[in-house]
C-alpha cells in the first residue's frame, strides 16, 4: 500500500480551495512552491491541513469523486467549504503532518465548531420551544429565543439538576427555584440551551422546535 500525504490549501479567492497529494518527502517543497508561485492562475495559497495516509492515491480519487460537482474543470481547485474538507481529512486514519501545534482531535473539534456556528445564523430570529418527558420530573418545557446567532433560554423554563458528568460552564449561571429557571441565560449553541433545560447532553438541533412543531434542524437542511 502506497503511503503519502493528502493536503488542503486555502486560496486568495474566498470559498476556493486546493486539494492535492504528494509524496511524504516532497511535502515541504510542494507547499513552498505552491505558496510562492500559486496554482492554475490562482495565488495566495496557504497550507491548512495535511495528513499522511495509506493508499493516498485512492483516497485522493475518492475526494475528487465526492466533490466532483464543486471542482473547477481540469484543476485541483474546488468551490467548497474549507472546514468541511479539514473535518473530513482529520477523520482519516493516519499521521497528521500539518498543523504541527494541534492534534487531529483538536483540529476536528475546532472546525466542527466553526461549521456549526455558520449554521447557527440559518436559524431565523424568534421563539422556539422544547417539550419532553422525564421519568422523575414529568413533562419538561422550555422556551428559547434566538437573536443574531445567540440562543437565550428564557426565565420560566424548566432547569433540571445535572445528571451527567460533563457540564457546560453556562449551567453555572442558572438560578433555579423548584427546577424552574429564574433568569435568562445567553448560550452559544442550541445544544447548550437544551442541556440547561434537561440537565444532560442533548442534540439541540432536534429537540428545539418552531411554532409549527418543526425542529430547528429544518433550517440547516433547507440551506444546504
CSV table of C-alpha atoms in Angstrom, one decimal:
chain,number,residue,atom,x,y,z
A,1,UNK,CA,0.0,0.0,0.0
A,2,UNK,CA,1.5,3.3,-1.1
A,3,UNK,CA,1.8,5.9,1.7
A,4,UNK,CA,1.7,9.6,1.0
A,5,UNK,CA,0.2,12.9,2.0
A,6,UNK,CA,-3.1,14.4,1.2
A,7,UNK,CA,-3.4,18.2,1.8
A,8,UNK,CA,-5.8,21.1,1.5
A,9,UNK,CA,-4.9,24.7,0.9
A,10,UNK,CA,-6.9,27.9,1.1
A,11,UNK,CA,-6.5,30.5,-1.7
A,12,UNK,CA,-6.9,34.2,-2.1
A,13,UNK,CA,-10.4,33.5,-3.5
A,14,UNK,CA,-12.8,33.1,-0.6
A,15,UNK,CA,-14.5,29.7,-0.8
A,16,UNK,CA,-12.0,28.2,-3.3
A,17,UNK,CA,-9.6,25.5,-2.0
A,18,UNK,CA,-6.9,23.2,-3.5
A,19,UNK,CA,-7.0,19.5,-2.6
A,20,UNK,CA,-3.9,17.6,-3.6
A,21,UNK,CA,-1.5,14.8,-2.8
A,22,UNK,CA,2.3,14.5,-2.6
A,23,UNK,CA,4.9,12.0,-1.5
A,24,UNK,CA,5.9,12.4,2.1
A,25,UNK,CA,9.4,13.5,1.4
A,26,UNK,CA,8.2,16.2,-1.1
A,27,UNK,CA,5.6,17.9,1.2
A,28,UNK,CA,7.7,20.9,2.3
A,29,UNK,CA,9.0,21.6,-1.2
A,30,UNK,CA,5.5,21.2,-2.7
A,31,UNK,CA,3.9,23.6,-0.1
A,32,UNK,CA,6.7,26.2,-0.6
A,33,UNK,CA,6.3,26.1,-4.3
A,34,UNK,CA,2.5,26.5,-4.3
A,35,UNK,CA,2.6,29.2,-1.6
A,36,UNK,CA,5.2,31.1,-3.6
A,37,UNK,CA,4.0,30.6,-7.2
A,38,UNK,CA,0.3,29.9,-6.9
A,39,UNK,CA,-1.6,27.3,-8.9
A,40,UNK,CA,-3.8,27.5,-12.0
A,41,UNK,CA,-3.6,31.3,-12.1
A,42,UNK,CA,-4.8,31.4,-8.5
A,43,UNK,CA,-2.4,33.0,-5.9
A,44,UNK,CA,-2.4,33.3,-2.2
A,45,UNK,CA,-2.3,29.6,-1.5
A,46,UNK,CA,-1.8,28.7,2.1
A,47,UNK,CA,-1.4,25.2,3.7
A,48,UNK,CA,-4.3,24.5,6.1
A,49,UNK,CA,-4.2,20.7,6.8
A,50,UNK,CA,-2.2,17.7,5.7
A,51,UNK,CA,-2.2,14.0,6.7
A,52,UNK,CA,-0.1,11.0,5.8
A,53,UNK,CA,-2.3,8.1,4.9
A,54,UNK,CA,-2.1,4.6,3.4
A,55,UNK,CA,-3.3,4.3,-0.2
A,56,UNK,CA,-3.1,8.1,-0.7
A,57,UNK,CA,-3.7,7.8,-4.5
A,58,UNK,CA,-7.0,6.0,-3.9
A,59,UNK,CA,-8.1,8.4,-1.2
A,60,UNK,CA,-7.4,11.4,-3.3
A,61,UNK,CA,-9.5,9.9,-6.1
A,62,UNK,CA,-12.3,9.3,-3.6
A,63,UNK,CA,-12.2,13.0,-2.5
A,64,UNK,CA,-12.2,14.1,-6.2
A,65,UNK,CA,-15.3,12.0,-6.7
A,66,UNK,CA,-17.1,13.2,-3.6
A,67,UNK,CA,-16.6,16.9,-4.5
A,68,UNK,CA,-16.7,16.5,-8.3
A,69,UNK,CA,-19.6,18.8,-8.7
A,70,UNK,CA,-17.7,21.6,-6.9
A,71,UNK,CA,-14.5,21.1,-9.0
A,72,UNK,CA,-13.0,23.7,-11.3
A,73,UNK,CA,-12.6,21.9,-14.6
A,74,UNK,CA,-9.2,20.4,-15.3
A,75,UNK,CA,-7.8,21.5,-12.0
A,76,UNK,CA,-7.4,20.5,-8.3
A,77,UNK,CA,-9.4,23.6,-7.2
A,78,UNK,CA,-12.8,23.1,-5.5
A,79,UNK,CA,-15.5,25.6,-4.6
A,80,UNK,CA,-16.2,24.0,-1.2
A,81,UNK,CA,-16.2,24.9,2.5
A,82,UNK,CA,-12.6,24.6,3.7
A,83,UNK,CA,-13.7,23.5,7.2
A,84,UNK,CA,-15.7,20.6,5.6
A,85,UNK,CA,-12.5,19.3,3.9
A,86,UNK,CA,-10.4,19.6,7.1
A,87,UNK,CA,-13.2,17.9,9.0
A,88,UNK,CA,-13.1,15.0,6.6
A,89,UNK,CA,-9.3,14.7,6.3
A,90,UNK,CA,-8.8,14.9,10.1
A,91,UNK,CA,-11.2,11.9,10.5
A,92,UNK,CA,-8.9,9.8,8.3
A,93,UNK,CA,-6.6,7.2,9.9
A,94,UNK,CA,-3.1,8.5,9.6
A,95,UNK,CA,-0.3,10.8,10.9
A,96,UNK,CA,-1.1,14.5,10.9
A,97,UNK,CA,1.7,16.4,9.1
A,98,UNK,CA,0.2,19.9,9.4
A,99,UNK,CA,-0.5,21.8,11.6
A,100,UNK,CA,2.1,20.6,14.0
A,101,UNK,CA,0.8,22.5,17.0
A,102,UNK,CA,-2.5,20.8,17.3
A,103,UNK,CA,-3.6,17.2,17.4
A,104,UNK,CA,-6.1,15.7,14.9
A,105,UNK,CA,-8.7,15.6,17.6
A,106,UNK,CA,-8.2,19.3,18.4
A,107,UNK,CA,-8.3,20.2,14.7
A,108,UNK,CA,-11.5,18.2,14.1
A,109,UNK,CA,-13.3,19.7,17.1
A,110,UNK,CA,-12.3,23.3,16.1
A,111,UNK,CA,-13.5,23.0,12.5
A,112,UNK,CA,-16.7,21.2,13.6
A,113,UNK,CA,-17.5,24.1,15.9
A,114,UNK,CA,-16.8,26.7,13.3
A,115,UNK,CA,-19.0,24.9,10.8
A,116,UNK,CA,-21.8,24.7,13.3
A,117,UNK,CA,-21.5,28.4,14.1
A,118,UNK,CA,-22.2,29.1,10.4
A,119,UNK,CA,-25.3,27.0,10.6
A,120,UNK,CA,-26.5,28.9,13.7
A,121,UNK,CA,-27.2,32.0,11.5
A,122,UNK,CA,-29.5,30.0,9.3
A,123,UNK,CA,-32.0,29.8,12.2
A,124,UNK,CA,-34.4,32.8,12.0
A,125,UNK,CA,-34.6,35.1,15.0
A,126,UNK,CA,-37.7,34.2,17.1
A,127,UNK,CA,-39.0,32.0,19.8
A,128,UNK,CA,-38.5,28.2,19.9
A,129,UNK,CA,-39.9,25.5,22.2
A,130,UNK,CA,-38.7,22.4,24.0
A,131,UNK,CA,-41.1,19.8,25.4
A,132,UNK,CA,-40.1,16.4,26.5
A,133,UNK,CA,-40.9,13.9,29.3
A,134,UNK,CA,-38.7,12.9,32.2
A,135,UNK,CA,-39.4,9.8,34.3
A,136,UNK,CA,-38.6,11.7,37.6
A,137,UNK,CA,-39.9,15.2,36.9
A,138,UNK,CA,-42.7,14.6,34.3
A,139,UNK,CA,-43.3,17.0,31.5
A,140,UNK,CA,-40.3,19.3,30.8
A,141,UNK,CA,-40.9,22.6,29.0
A,142,UNK,CA,-38.5,25.4,28.0
A,143,UNK,CA,-38.5,28.4,25.8
A,144,UNK,CA,-35.6,29.7,23.8
A,145,UNK,CA,-35.2,33.0,22.0
A,146,UNK,CA,-32.8,33.2,19.0
A,147,UNK,CA,-31.2,36.6,18.4
A,148,UNK,CA,-28.5,37.0,15.8
A,149,UNK,CA,-26.9,33.6,16.3
A,150,UNK,CA,-27.3,33.6,20.1
A,151,UNK,CA,-29.6,31.3,21.9
A,152,UNK,CA,-31.3,32.6,25.0
A,153,UNK,CA,-33.1,30.1,27.3
A,154,UNK,CA,-35.8,32.1,28.9
A,155,UNK,CA,-36.7,32.7,32.5
A,156,UNK,CA,-39.6,30.3,33.5
A,157,UNK,CA,-38.1,27.4,31.6
A,158,UNK,CA,-37.6,24.1,33.4
A,159,UNK,CA,-34.0,23.7,34.5
A,160,UNK,CA,-33.3,20.2,35.8
A,161,UNK,CA,-30.4,19.1,38.0
A,162,UNK,CA,-27.3,17.9,36.1
A,163,UNK,CA,-27.4,14.1,35.7
A,164,UNK,CA,-24.2,13.6,33.6
A,165,UNK,CA,-20.6,14.1,34.4
A,166,UNK,CA,-19.9,16.8,31.7
A,167,UNK,CA,-21.5,20.2,32.4
A,168,UNK,CA,-21.1,23.3,30.3
A,169,UNK,CA,-20.0,26.4,32.2
A,170,UNK,CA,-23.2,28.2,31.2
A,171,UNK,CA,-25.1,25.9,33.5
A,172,UNK,CA,-23.4,27.6,36.5
A,173,UNK,CA,-25.2,30.8,35.6
A,174,UNK,CA,-28.6,29.2,36.2
A,175,UNK,CA,-30.6,30.5,39.2
A,176,UNK,CA,-33.4,28.0,39.9
A,177,UNK,CA,-36.3,27.5,42.2
A,178,UNK,CA,-38.2,24.2,42.2
A,179,UNK,CA,-36.4,23.3,39.0
A,180,UNK,CA,-37.6,26.4,37.2
A,181,UNK,CA,-35.1,28.9,35.8
A,182,UNK,CA,-35.2,32.4,37.4
A,183,UNK,CA,-33.0,34.2,34.9
A,184,UNK,CA,-32.4,34.4,31.2
A,185,UNK,CA,-29.1,32.7,30.0
A,186,UNK,CA,-27.4,33.5,26.8
A,187,UNK,CA,-25.9,30.4,25.2
A,188,UNK,CA,-23.5,29.8,22.4
A,189,UNK,CA,-25.4,26.9,20.9
A,190,UNK,CA,-28.9,25.3,20.9
A,191,UNK,CA,-27.4,22.2,22.5
A,192,UNK,CA,-26.1,24.1,25.5
A,193,UNK,CA,-29.5,25.7,25.9
A,194,UNK,CA,-31.1,22.3,25.8
A,195,UNK,CA,-28.6,21.0,28.4
A,196,UNK,CA,-29.6,23.7,30.8
A,197,UNK,CA,-33.3,22.7,30.5
A,198,UNK,CA,-32.8,18.9,30.7
A,199,UNK,CA,-29.6,18.6,32.8
A,200,UNK,CA,-27.9,16.3,30.4
A,201,UNK,CA,-26.3,16.2,26.9
A,202,UNK,CA,-29.0,16.8,24.2
A,203,UNK,CA,-29.0,17.4,20.5
A,204,UNK,CA,-30.5,20.9,20.4
A,205,UNK,CA,-31.0,20.8,16.6
A,206,UNK,CA,-33.7,18.1,17.0
A,207,UNK,CA,-35.3,19.0,20.3
A,208,UNK,CA,-35.9,22.7,19.9
A,209,UNK,CA,-38.9,23.3,17.6
A,210,UNK,CA,-40.6,26.3,16.0
A,211,UNK,CA,-44.2,27.3,16.5
A,212,UNK,CA,-45.3,24.8,13.8
A,213,UNK,CA,-43.6,21.9,15.6
A,214,UNK,CA,-40.7,21.5,13.2
A,215,UNK,CA,-37.2,21.0,14.6
A,216,UNK,CA,-34.7,23.8,14.0
A,217,UNK,CA,-32.5,21.3,12.0
A,218,UNK,CA,-35.0,22.0,9.2
A,219,UNK,CA,-33.4,25.4,8.6
A,220,UNK,CA,-30.0,23.9,8.3
A,221,UNK,CA,-31.1,21.3,5.9
A,222,UNK,CA,-33.1,23.7,3.8
A,223,UNK,CA,-30.0,25.9,3.3
A,224,UNK,CA,-27.6,23.1,2.3
